Amino acid sequence: MDTGRQALWQEEPAARPRMADPVRTAAVRAVIIVALTLIQAMVAFLCTLAGSWFAFPAVLSTVASTVVATWGVLDVWVTRQVWVQRNGVRSQPSSTARELRRERRRARRQQRRESRKGPSRIDRAVA
């Protein structure tokens, strides 16, 4: 039964393939660490404004967490590089691209054949 209305949910193909499992795991870990570091930094800032005794330890732990968060983000980058190096990027040319290359190759071969059929060396030497 067609009501003439557009569907509420439409599936669209992904713009790019999903990340490899180890890379995705490292990315999730990094996002959680960065989120916790930002929360910790906000707590340290507010404690500093309030003049609380907890401000100094919070700032020290925020500095340490920043180092750990940087390490986590670098881990994502390194994990991705290692995965690509070990597994490679799997890509296949589309059939259209393959057919265009075949046609260009045929045309080049045909041009070479025609250039060979031109005047022979003897004829060129006489002329």
PDB file of N, CA and C in Angstrom, residues 1-103:
ATOM      1  N   MET A   1       0.851  -1.174   0.000  1.00  0.00           N
ATOM      2  CA  MET A   1       0.000   0.000   0.000  1.00  0.00           C
ATOM      3  C   MET A   1       0.897   1.237   0.000  1.00  0.00           C
ATOM      4  N   ASP A   2       0.806   2.051  -1.028  1.00  0.00           N
ATOM      5  CA  ASP A   2       1.622   3.241  -1.170  1.00  0.00           C
ATOM      6  C   ASP A   2       0.812   4.458  -0.757  1.00  0.00           C
ATOM      7  N   THR A   3       1.285   5.152   0.263  1.00  0.00           N
ATOM      8  CA  THR A   3       0.563   6.329   0.743  1.00  0.00           C
ATOM      9  C   THR A   3       1.050   7.606   0.086  1.00  0.00           C
ATOM     10  N   GLY A   4       2.148   7.517  -0.684  1.00  0.00           N
ATOM     11  CA  GLY A   4       2.672   8.690  -1.361  1.00  0.00           C
ATOM     12  C   GLY A   4       3.605   9.518  -0.502  1.00  0.00           C
ATOM     13  N   ARG A   5       3.796   9.105   0.745  1.00  0.00           N
ATOM     14  CA  ARG A   5       4.703   9.837   1.634  1.00  0.00           C
ATOM     15  C   ARG A   5       6.079   9.220   1.603  1.00  0.00           C
ATOM     16  N   GLN A   6       7.049  10.030   1.918  1.00  0.00           N
ATOM     17  CA  GLN A   6       8.428   9.567   1.924  1.00  0.00           C
ATOM     18  C   GLN A   6       8.691   8.752   3.193  1.00  0.00           C
ATOM     19  N   ALA A   7       9.535   7.741   3.079  1.00  0.00           N
ATOM     20  CA  ALA A   7       9.844   6.900   4.231  1.00  0.00           C
ATOM     21  C   ALA A   7      10.570   7.723   5.303  1.00  0.00           C
ATOM     22  N   LEU A   8      10.319   7.390   6.538  1.00  0.00           N
ATOM     23  CA  LEU A   8      10.933   8.115   7.637  1.00  0.00           C
ATOM     24  C   LEU A   8      12.422   7.808   7.739  1.00  0.00           C
ATOM     25  N   TRP A   9      12.789   6.562   7.459  1.00  0.00           N
ATOM     26  CA  TRP A   9      14.180   6.133   7.591  1.00  0.00           C
ATOM     27  C   TRP A   9      14.655   5.558   6.273  1.00  0.00           C
ATOM     28  N   GLN A  10      15.765   6.078   5.756  1.00  0.00           N
ATOM     29  CA  GLN A  10      16.301   5.561   4.504  1.00  0.00           C
ATOM     30  C   GLN A  10      17.732   5.118   4.732  1.00  0.00           C
ATOM     31  N   GLU A  11      18.020   3.901   4.328  1.00  0.00           N
ATOM     32  CA  GLU A  11      19.385   3.383   4.454  1.00  0.00           C
ATOM     33  C   GLU A  11      20.245   3.983   3.354  1.00  0.00           C
ATOM     34  N   GLU A  12      21.393   4.490   3.736  1.00  0.00           N
ATOM     35  CA  GLU A  12      22.338   5.012   2.769  1.00  0.00           C
ATOM     36  C   GLU A  12      23.656   4.279   2.936  1.00  0.00           C
ATOM     37  N   PRO A  13      24.336   4.010   1.851  1.00  0.00           N
ATOM     38  CA  PRO A  13      25.628   3.320   1.978  1.00  0.00           C
ATOM     39  C   PRO A  13      26.641   4.213   2.696  1.00  0.00           C
ATOM     40  N   ALA A  14      27.544   3.575   3.432  1.00  0.00           N
ATOM     41  CA  ALA A  14      28.550   4.324   4.166  1.00  0.00           C
ATOM     42  C   ALA A  14      29.459   5.061   3.191  1.00  0.00           C
ATOM     43  N   ALA A  15      29.881   6.251   3.588  1.00  0.00           N
ATOM     44  CA  ALA A  15      30.760   7.048   2.732  1.00  0.00           C
ATOM     45  C   ALA A  15      32.128   6.386   2.595  1.00  0.00           C
ATOM     46  N   ARG A  16      32.573   5.738   3.652  1.00  0.00           N
ATOM     47  CA  ARG A  16      33.838   5.002   3.597  1.00  0.00           C
ATOM     48  C   ARG A  16      33.718   3.769   4.479  1.00  0.00           C
ATOM     49  N   PRO A  17      34.527   2.778   4.231  1.00  0.00           N
ATOM     50  CA  PRO A  17      34.411   1.542   5.007  1.00  0.00           C
ATOM     51  C   PRO A  17      34.771   1.767   6.477  1.00  0.00           C
ATOM     52  N   ARG A  18      34.248   0.892   7.330  1.00  0.00           N
ATOM     53  CA  ARG A  18      34.517   1.075   8.755  1.00  0.00           C
ATOM     54  C   ARG A  18      35.965   0.758   9.081  1.00  0.00           C
ATOM     55  N   MET A  19      36.407   1.296  10.212  1.00  0.00           N
ATOM     56  CA  MET A  19      37.795   1.096  10.626  1.00  0.00           C
ATOM     57  C   MET A  19      38.026  -0.361  11.004  1.00  0.00           C
ATOM     58  N   ALA A  20      39.278  -0.760  10.954  1.00  0.00           N
ATOM     59  CA  ALA A  20      39.635  -2.108  11.388  1.00  0.00           C
ATOM     60  C   ALA A  20      39.410  -2.215  12.896  1.00  0.00           C
ATOM     61  N   ASP A  21      39.152  -3.428  13.385  1.00  0.00           N
ATOM     62  CA  ASP A  21      38.844  -3.618  14.807  1.00  0.00           C
ATOM     63  C   ASP A  21      39.916  -3.081  15.748  1.00  0.00           C
ATOM     64  N   PRO A  22      41.212  -3.370  15.533  1.00  0.00           N
ATOM     65  CA  PRO A  22      42.200  -2.830  16.465  1.00  0.00           C
ATOM     66  C   PRO A  22      42.247  -1.300  16.461  1.00  0.00           C
ATOM     67  N   VAL A  23      42.043  -0.711  15.304  1.00  0.00           N
ATOM     68  CA  VAL A  23      42.069   0.753  15.205  1.00  0.00           C
ATOM     69  C   VAL A  23      40.857   1.336  15.920  1.00  0.00           C
ATOM     70  N   ARG A  24      39.697   0.709  15.723  1.00  0.00           N
ATOM     71  CA  ARG A  24      38.483   1.189  16.386  1.00  0.00           C
ATOM     72  C   ARG A  24      38.592   1.068  17.893  1.00  0.00           C
ATOM     73  N   THR A  25      39.181  -0.035  18.371  1.00  0.00           N
ATOM     74  CA  THR A  25      39.373  -0.215  19.809  1.00  0.00           C
ATOM     75  C   THR A  25      40.270   0.883  20.373  1.00  0.00           C
ATOM     76  N   ALA A  26      41.369   1.165  19.686  1.00  0.00           N
ATOM     77  CA  ALA A  26      42.277   2.223  20.140  1.00  0.00           C
ATOM     78  C   ALA A  26      41.587   3.583  20.104  1.00  0.00           C
ATOM     79  N   ALA A  27      40.743   3.819  19.106  1.00  0.00           N
ATOM     80  CA  ALA A  27      40.049   5.103  18.995  1.00  0.00           C
ATOM     81  C   ALA A  27      39.042   5.285  20.122  1.00  0.00           C
ATOM     82  N   VAL A  28      38.319   4.219  20.445  1.00  0.00           N
ATOM     83  CA  VAL A  28      37.352   4.307  21.553  1.00  0.00           C
ATOM     84  C   VAL A  28      38.082   4.566  22.858  1.00  0.00           C
ATOM     85  N   ARG A  29      39.181   3.861  23.061  1.00  0.00           N
ATOM     86  CA  ARG A  29      39.983   4.069  24.270  1.00  0.00           C
ATOM     87  C   ARG A  29      40.471   5.513  24.354  1.00  0.00           C
ATOM     88  N   ALA A  30      40.943   6.051  23.239  1.00  0.00           N
ATOM     89  CA  ALA A  30      41.455   7.423  23.223  1.00  0.00           C
ATOM     90  C   ALA A  30      40.351   8.435  23.506  1.00  0.00           C
ATOM     91  N   VAL A  31      39.170   8.212  22.955  1.00  0.00           N
ATOM     92  CA  VAL A  31      38.059   9.147  23.179  1.00  0.00           C
ATOM     93  C   VAL A  31      37.660   9.152  24.655  1.00  0.00           C
ATOM     94  N   ILE A  32      37.616   7.973  25.263  1.00  0.00           N
ATOM     95  CA  ILE A  32      37.256   7.907  26.684  1.00  0.00           C
ATOM     96  C   ILE A  32      38.309   8.613  27.533  1.00  0.00           C
ATOM     97  N   ILE A  33      39.584   8.381  27.237  1.00  0.00           N
ATOM     98  CA  ILE A  33      40.657   9.011  28.009  1.00  0.00           C
ATOM     99  C   ILE A  33      40.623  10.532  27.843  1.00  0.00           C
ATOM    100  N   VAL A  34      40.424  11.004  26.619  1.00  0.00           N
ATOM    101  CA  VAL A  34      40.373  12.454  26.380  1.00  0.00           C
ATOM    102  C   VAL A  34      39.167  13.065  27.085  1.00  0.00           C
ATOM    103  N   ALA A  35      38.019  12.400  27.059  1.00  0.00           N
ATOM    104  CA  ALA A  35      36.826  12.918  27.731  1.00  0.00           C
ATOM    105  C   ALA A  35      37.062  13.032  29.240  1.00  0.00           C
ATOM    106  N   LEU A  36      37.655  11.990  29.816  1.00  0.00           N
ATOM    107  CA  LEU A  36      37.945  12.042  31.256  1.00  0.00           C
ATOM    108  C   LEU A  36      38.960  13.134  31.585  1.00  0.00           C
ATOM    109  N   THR A  37      39.926  13.329  30.708  1.00  0.00           N
ATOM    110  CA  THR A  37      40.923  14.377  30.923  1.00  0.00           C
ATOM    111  C   THR A  37      40.271  15.757  30.886  1.00  0.00           C
ATOM    112  N   LEU A  38      39.344  15.959  29.953  1.00  0.00           N
ATOM    113  CA  LEU A  38      38.654  17.250  29.887  1.00  0.00           C
ATOM    114  C   LEU A  38      37.802  17.498  31.134  1.00  0.00           C
ATOM    115  N   ILE A  39      37.146  16.461  31.616  1.00  0.00           N
ATOM    116  CA  ILE A  39      36.356  16.597  32.852  1.00  0.00           C
ATOM    117  C   ILE A  39      37.278  16.931  34.017  1.00  0.00           C
ATOM    118  N   GLN A  40      38.406  16.238  34.069  1.00  0.00           N
ATOM    119  CA  GLN A  40      39.368  16.470  35.142  1.00  0.00           C
ATOM    120  C   GLN A  40      39.930  17.897  35.074  1.00  0.00           C
ATOM    121  N   ALA A  41      40.181  18.385  33.880  1.00  0.00           N
ATOM    122  CA  ALA A  41      40.681  19.749  33.721  1.00  0.00           C
ATOM    123  C   ALA A  41      39.646  20.767  34.186  1.00  0.00           C
ATOM    124  N   MET A  42      38.376  20.504  33.884  1.00  0.00           N
ATOM    125  CA  MET A  42      37.319  21.411  34.333  1.00  0.00           C
ATOM    126  C   MET A  42      37.212  21.414  35.851  1.00  0.00           C
ATOM    127  N   VAL A  43      37.320  20.250  36.468  1.00  0.00           N
ATOM    128  CA  VAL A  43      37.291  20.171  37.933  1.00  0.00           C
ATOM    129  C   VAL A  43      38.470  20.940  38.522  1.00  0.00           C
ATOM    130  N   ALA A  44      39.645  20.772  37.957  1.00  0.00           N
ATOM    131  CA  ALA A  44      40.836  21.485  38.452  1.00  0.00           C
ATOM    132  C   ALA A  44      40.646  22.992  38.318  1.00  0.00           C
ATOM    133  N   PHE A  45      40.077  23.433  37.190  1.00  0.00           N
ATOM    134  CA  PHE A  45      39.864  24.862  36.968  1.00  0.00           C
ATOM    135  C   PHE A  45      38.876  25.430  37.986  1.00  0.00           C
ATOM    136  N   LEU A  46      37.765  24.717  38.184  1.00  0.00           N
ATOM    137  CA  LEU A  46      36.752  25.203  39.125  1.00  0.00           C
ATOM    138  C   LEU A  46      37.282  25.195  40.557  1.00  0.00           C
ATOM    139  N   CYS A  47      38.072  24.180  40.917  1.00  0.00           N
ATOM    140  CA  CYS A  47      38.657  24.136  42.261  1.00  0.00           C
ATOM    141  C   CYS A  47      39.653  25.276  42.454  1.00  0.00           C
ATOM    142  N   THR A  48      40.363  25.614  41.398  1.00  0.00           N
ATOM    143  CA  THR A  48      41.307  26.730  41.469  1.00  0.00           C
ATOM    144  C   THR A  48      40.555  28.041  41.672  1.00  0.00           C
ATOM    145  N   LEU A  49      39.453  28.224  40.947  1.00  0.00           N
ATOM    146  CA  LEU A  49      38.657  29.437  41.120  1.00  0.00           C
ATOM    147  C   LEU A  49      38.055  29.520  42.524  1.00  0.00           C
ATOM    148  N   ALA A  50      37.665  28.375  43.069  1.00  0.00           N
ATOM    149  CA  ALA A  50      37.038  28.357  44.394  1.00  0.00           C
ATOM    150  C   ALA A  50      38.069  28.452  45.518  1.00  0.00           C
ATOM    151  N   GLY A  51      39.328  28.260  45.157  1.00  0.00           N
ATOM    152  CA  GLY A  51      40.368  28.312  46.189  1.00  0.00           C
ATOM    153  C   GLY A  51      40.373  27.072  47.070  1.00  0.00           C
ATOM    154  N   SER A  52      39.968  25.962  46.538  1.00  0.00           N
ATOM    155  CA  SER A  52      39.888  24.717  47.300  1.00  0.00           C
ATOM    156  C   SER A  52      41.278  24.093  47.447  1.00  0.00           C
ATOM    157  N   TRP A  53      41.440  23.297  48.511  1.00  0.00           N
ATOM    158  CA  TRP A  53      42.706  22.600  48.732  1.00  0.00           C
ATOM    159  C   TRP A  53      42.949  21.552  47.654  1.00  0.00           C
ATOM    160  N   PHE A  54      41.878  21.110  47.025  1.00  0.00           N
ATOM    161  CA  PHE A  54      41.962  20.047  46.026  1.00  0.00           C
ATOM    162  C   PHE A  54      42.512  20.550  44.686  1.00  0.00           C
ATOM    163  N   ALA A  55      42.674  21.849  44.531  1.00  0.00           N
ATOM    164  CA  ALA A  55      43.099  22.418  43.250  1.00  0.00           C
ATOM    165  C   ALA A  55      44.488  21.935  42.848  1.00  0.00           C
ATOM    166  N   PHE A  56      45.444  21.947  43.767  1.00  0.00           N
ATOM    167  CA  PHE A  56      46.817  21.558  43.414  1.00  0.00           C
ATOM    168  C   PHE A  56      46.910  20.098  42.976  1.00  0.00           C
ATOM    169  N   PRO A  57      46.380  19.139  43.748  1.00  0.00           N
ATOM    170  CA  PRO A  57      46.422  17.755  43.269  1.00  0.00           C
ATOM    171  C   PRO A  57      45.640  17.549  41.959  1.00  0.00           C
ATOM    172  N   ALA A  58      44.559  18.290  41.787  1.00  0.00           N
ATOM    173  CA  ALA A  58      43.767  18.158  40.564  1.00  0.00           C
ATOM    174  C   ALA A  58      44.558  18.657  39.356  1.00  0.00           C
ATOM    175  N   VAL A  59      45.288  19.753  39.523  1.00  0.00           N
ATOM    176  CA  VAL A  59      46.090  20.270  38.419  1.00  0.00           C
ATOM    177  C   VAL A  59      47.215  19.303  38.087  1.00  0.00           C
ATOM    178  N   LEU A  60      47.867  18.744  39.093  1.00  0.00           N
ATOM    179  CA  LEU A  60      48.938  17.772  38.847  1.00  0.00           C
ATOM    180  C   LEU A  60      48.409  16.541  38.113  1.00  0.00           C
ATOM    181  N   SER A  61      47.284  16.034  38.565  1.00  0.00           N
ATOM    182  CA  SER A  61      46.737  14.842  37.903  1.00  0.00           C
ATOM    183  C   SER A  61      46.228  15.179  36.500  1.00  0.00           C
ATOM    184  N   THR A  62      45.783  16.419  36.276  1.00  0.00           N
ATOM    185  CA  THR A  62      45.351  16.825  34.940  1.00  0.00           C
ATOM    186  C   THR A  62      46.530  16.860  33.982  1.00  0.00           C
ATOM    187  N   VAL A  63      47.673  17.323  34.458  1.00  0.00           N
ATOM    188  CA  VAL A  63      48.874  17.333  33.622  1.00  0.00           C
ATOM    189  C   VAL A  63      49.257  15.900  33.247  1.00  0.00           C
ATOM    190  N   ALA A  64      49.220  15.001  34.221  1.00  0.00           N
ATOM    191  CA  ALA A  64      49.533  13.592  33.948  1.00  0.00           C
ATOM    192  C   ALA A  64      48.515  12.988  32.976  1.00  0.00           C
ATOM    193  N   SER A  65      47.248  13.325  33.163  1.00  0.00           N
ATOM    194  CA  SER A  65      46.205  12.800  32.273  1.00  0.00           C
ATOM    195  C   SER A  65      46.365  13.330  30.857  1.00  0.00           C
ATOM    196  N   THR A  66      46.857  14.556  30.717  1.00  0.00           N
ATOM    197  CA  THR A  66      47.090  15.115  29.388  1.00  0.00           C
ATOM    198  C   THR A  66      48.163  14.320  28.661  1.00  0.00           C
ATOM    199  N   VAL A  67      49.196  13.919  29.392  1.00  0.00           N
ATOM    200  CA  VAL A  67      50.246  13.092  28.796  1.00  0.00           C
ATOM    201  C   VAL A  67      49.666  11.755  28.351  1.00  0.00           C
ATOM    202  N   VAL A  68      48.845  11.155  29.201  1.00  0.00           N
ATOM    203  CA  VAL A  68      48.229   9.865  28.871  1.00  0.00           C
ATOM    204  C   VAL A  68      47.277  10.011  27.677  1.00  0.00           C
ATOM    205  N   ALA A  69      46.521  11.104  27.630  1.00  0.00           N
ATOM    206  CA  ALA A  69      45.602  11.319  26.509  1.00  0.00           C
ATOM    207  C   ALA A  69      46.374  11.492  25.205  1.00  0.00           C
ATOM    208  N   THR A  70      47.485  12.213  25.263  1.00  0.00           N
ATOM    209  CA  THR A  70      48.314  12.370  24.066  1.00  0.00           C
ATOM    210  C   THR A  70      48.831  11.019  23.606  1.00  0.00           C
ATOM    211  N   TRP A  71      49.251  10.204  24.550  1.00  0.00           N
ATOM    212  CA  TRP A  71      49.722   8.857  24.245  1.00  0.00           C
ATOM    213  C   TRP A  71      48.600   8.039  23.591  1.00  0.00           C
ATOM    214  N   GLY A  72      47.391   8.172  24.108  1.00  0.00           N
ATOM    215  CA  GLY A  72      46.256   7.435  23.549  1.00  0.00           C
ATOM    216  C   GLY A  72      45.949   7.837  22.116  1.00  0.00           C
ATOM    217  N   VAL A  73      46.018   9.140  21.830  1.00  0.00           N
ATOM    218  CA  VAL A  73      45.752   9.603  20.468  1.00  0.00           C
ATOM    219  C   VAL A  73      46.859   9.129  19.531  1.00  0.00           C
ATOM    220  N   LEU A  74      48.096   9.185  19.980  1.00  0.00           N
ATOM    221  CA  LEU A  74      49.200   8.674  19.163  1.00  0.00           C
ATOM    222  C   LEU A  74      49.056   7.172  18.941  1.00  0.00           C
ATOM    223  N   ASP A  75      48.511   6.461  19.932  1.00  0.00           N
ATOM    224  CA  ASP A  75      48.300   5.025  19.797  1.00  0.00           C
ATOM    225  C   ASP A  75      47.325   4.725  18.655  1.00  0.00           C
ATOM    226  N   VAL A  76      46.307   5.544  18.511  1.00  0.00           N
ATOM    227  CA  VAL A  76      45.362   5.359  17.401  1.00  0.00           C
ATOM    228  C   VAL A  76      46.090   5.505  16.078  1.00  0.00           C
ATOM    229  N   TRP A  77      46.898   6.539  15.961  1.00  0.00           N
ATOM    230  CA  TRP A  77      47.619   6.801  14.717  1.00  0.00           C
ATOM    231  C   TRP A  77      48.587   5.663  14.389  1.00  0.00           C
ATOM    232  N   VAL A  78      49.346   5.234  15.398  1.00  0.00           N
ATOM    233  CA  VAL A  78      50.323   4.159  15.181  1.00  0.00           C
ATOM    234  C   VAL A  78      49.609   2.846  14.849  1.00  0.00           C
ATOM    235  N   THR A  79      48.535   2.537  15.557  1.00  0.00           N
ATOM    236  CA  THR A  79      47.786   1.306  15.297  1.00  0.00           C
ATOM    237  C   THR A  79      47.245   1.298  13.873  1.00  0.00           C
ATOM    238  N   ARG A  80      46.754   2.442  13.414  1.00  0.00           N
ATOM    239  CA  ARG A  80      46.241   2.527  12.047  1.00  0.00           C
ATOM    240  C   ARG A  80      47.358   2.321  11.026  1.00  0.00           C
ATOM    241  N   GLN A  81      48.506   2.947  11.266  1.00  0.00           N
ATOM    242  CA  GLN A  81      49.626   2.793  10.340  1.00  0.00           C
ATOM    243  C   GLN A  81      50.092   1.337  10.278  1.00  0.00           C
ATOM    244  N   VAL A  82      50.196   0.692  11.444  1.00  0.00           N
ATOM    245  CA  VAL A  82      50.637  -0.705  11.492  1.00  0.00           C
ATOM    246  C   VAL A  82      49.635  -1.600  10.786  1.00  0.00           C
ATOM    247  N   TRP A  83      48.336  -1.354  11.009  1.00  0.00           N
ATOM    248  CA  TRP A  83      47.320  -2.192  10.383  1.00  0.00           C
ATOM    249  C   TRP A  83      47.374  -2.062   8.865  1.00  0.00           C
ATOM    250  N   VAL A  84      47.516  -0.834   8.371  1.00  0.00           N
ATOM    251  CA  VAL A  84      47.576  -0.627   6.919  1.00  0.00           C
ATOM    252  C   VAL A  84      48.830  -1.286   6.352  1.00  0.00           C
ATOM    253  N   GLN A  85      49.939  -1.192   7.087  1.00  0.00           N
ATOM    254  CA  GLN A  85      51.178  -1.785   6.591  1.00  0.00           C
ATOM    255  C   GLN A  85      51.091  -3.302   6.538  1.00  0.00           C
ATOM    256  N   ARG A  86      50.467  -3.907   7.533  1.00  0.00           N
ATOM    257  CA  ARG A  86      50.383  -5.376   7.572  1.00  0.00           C
ATOM    258  C   ARG A  86      49.330  -5.917   6.622  1.00  0.00           C
ATOM    259  N   ASN A  87      48.178  -5.254   6.558  1.00  0.00           N
ATOM    260  CA  ASN A  87      47.063  -5.793   5.780  1.00  0.00           C
ATOM    261  C   ASN A  87      46.887  -5.117   4.439  1.00  0.00           C
ATOM    262  N   GLY A  88      47.453  -3.961   4.282  1.00  0.00           N
ATOM    263  CA  GLY A  88      47.354  -3.256   3.014  1.00  0.00           C
ATOM    264  C   GLY A  88      45.970  -2.703   2.772  1.00  0.00           C
ATOM    265  N   VAL A  89      45.892  -1.846   1.807  1.00  0.00           N
ATOM    266  CA  VAL A  89      44.601  -1.285   1.434  1.00  0.00           C
ATOM    267  C   VAL A  89      44.073  -2.137   0.294  1.00  0.00           C
ATOM    268  N   ARG A  90      42.919  -2.714   0.501  1.00  0.00           N
ATOM    269  CA  ARG A  90      42.360  -3.586  -0.519  1.00  0.00           C
ATOM    270  C   ARG A  90      41.451  -2.750  -1.424  1.00  0.00           C
ATOM    271  N   SER A  91      41.909  -2.524  -2.628  1.00  0.00           N
ATOM    272  CA  SER A  91      41.077  -1.763  -3.554  1.00  0.00           C
ATOM    273  C   SER A  91      41.088  -2.474  -4.897  1.00  0.00           C
ATOM    274  N   GLN A  92      39.979  -2.420  -5.548  1.00  0.00           N
ATOM    275  CA  GLN A  92      39.866  -3.025  -6.869  1.00  0.00           C
ATOM    276  C   GLN A  92      39.349  -1.966  -7.816  1.00  0.00           C
ATOM    277  N   PRO A  93      39.977  -1.835  -8.973  1.00  0.00           N
ATOM    278  CA  PRO A  93      39.472  -0.827  -9.899  1.00  0.00           C
ATOM    279  C   PRO A  93      38.094  -1.221 -10.408  1.00  0.00           C
ATOM    280  N   SER A  94      37.307  -0.239 -10.679  1.00  0.00           N
ATOM    281  CA  SER A  94      35.971  -0.546 -11.181  1.00  0.00           C
ATOM    282  C   SER A  94      36.075  -1.082 -12.602  1.00  0.00           C
ATOM    283  N   SER A  95      35.073  -1.785 -13.005  1.00  0.00           N
ATOM    284  CA  SER A  95      35.095  -2.376 -14.346  1.00  0.00           C
ATOM    285  C   SER A  95      35.173  -1.292 -15.409  1.00  0.00           C
ATOM    286  N   THR A  96      34.608  -0.127 -15.142  1.00  0.00           N
ATOM    287  CA  THR A  96      34.656   0.965 -16.109  1.00  0.00           C
ATOM    288  C   THR A  96      36.087   1.426 -16.315  1.00  0.00           C
ATOM    289  N   ALA A  97      36.807   1.621 -15.212  1.00  0.00           N
ATOM    290  CA  ALA A  97      38.196   2.070 -15.320  1.00  0.00           C
ATOM    291  C   ALA A  97      39.029   1.026 -16.055  1.00  0.00           C
ATOM    292  N   ARG A  98      38.783  -0.235 -15.768  1.00  0.00           N
ATOM    293  CA  ARG A  98      39.538  -1.308 -16.415  1.00  0.00           C
ATOM    294  C   ARG A  98      39.282  -1.300 -17.921  1.00  0.00           C
ATOM    295  N   GLU A  99      38.032  -1.115 -18.296  1.00  0.00           N
ATOM    296  CA  GLU A  99      37.679  -1.106 -19.718  1.00  0.00           C
ATOM    297  C   GLU A  99      38.308   0.089 -20.433  1.00  0.00           C
ATOM    298  N   LEU A 100      38.334   1.257 -19.772  1.00  0.00           N
ATOM    299  CA  LEU A 100      38.968   2.430 -20.392  1.00  0.00           C
ATOM    300  C   LEU A 100      40.454   2.195 -20.617  1.00  0.00           C
ATOM    301  N   ARG A 101      41.116   1.549 -19.653  1.00  0.00           N
ATOM    302  CA  ARG A 101      42.542   1.245 -19.823  1.00  0.00           C
ATOM    303  C   ARG A 101      42.750   0.292 -20.981  1.00  0.00           C
ATOM    304  N   ARG A 102      41.879  -0.703 -21.113  1.00  0.00           N
ATOM    305  CA  ARG A 102      41.989  -1.646 -22.241  1.00  0.00           C
ATOM    306  C   ARG A 102      41.863  -0.916 -23.569  1.00  0.00           C
ATOM    307  N   GLU A 103      40.894  -0.009 -23.642  1.00  0.00           N
ATOM    308  CA  GLU A 103      40.701   0.733 -24.892  1.00  0.00           C
ATOM    309  C   GLU A 103      41.923   1.586 -25.214  1.00  0.00           C
TER     310      GLU A 103
END
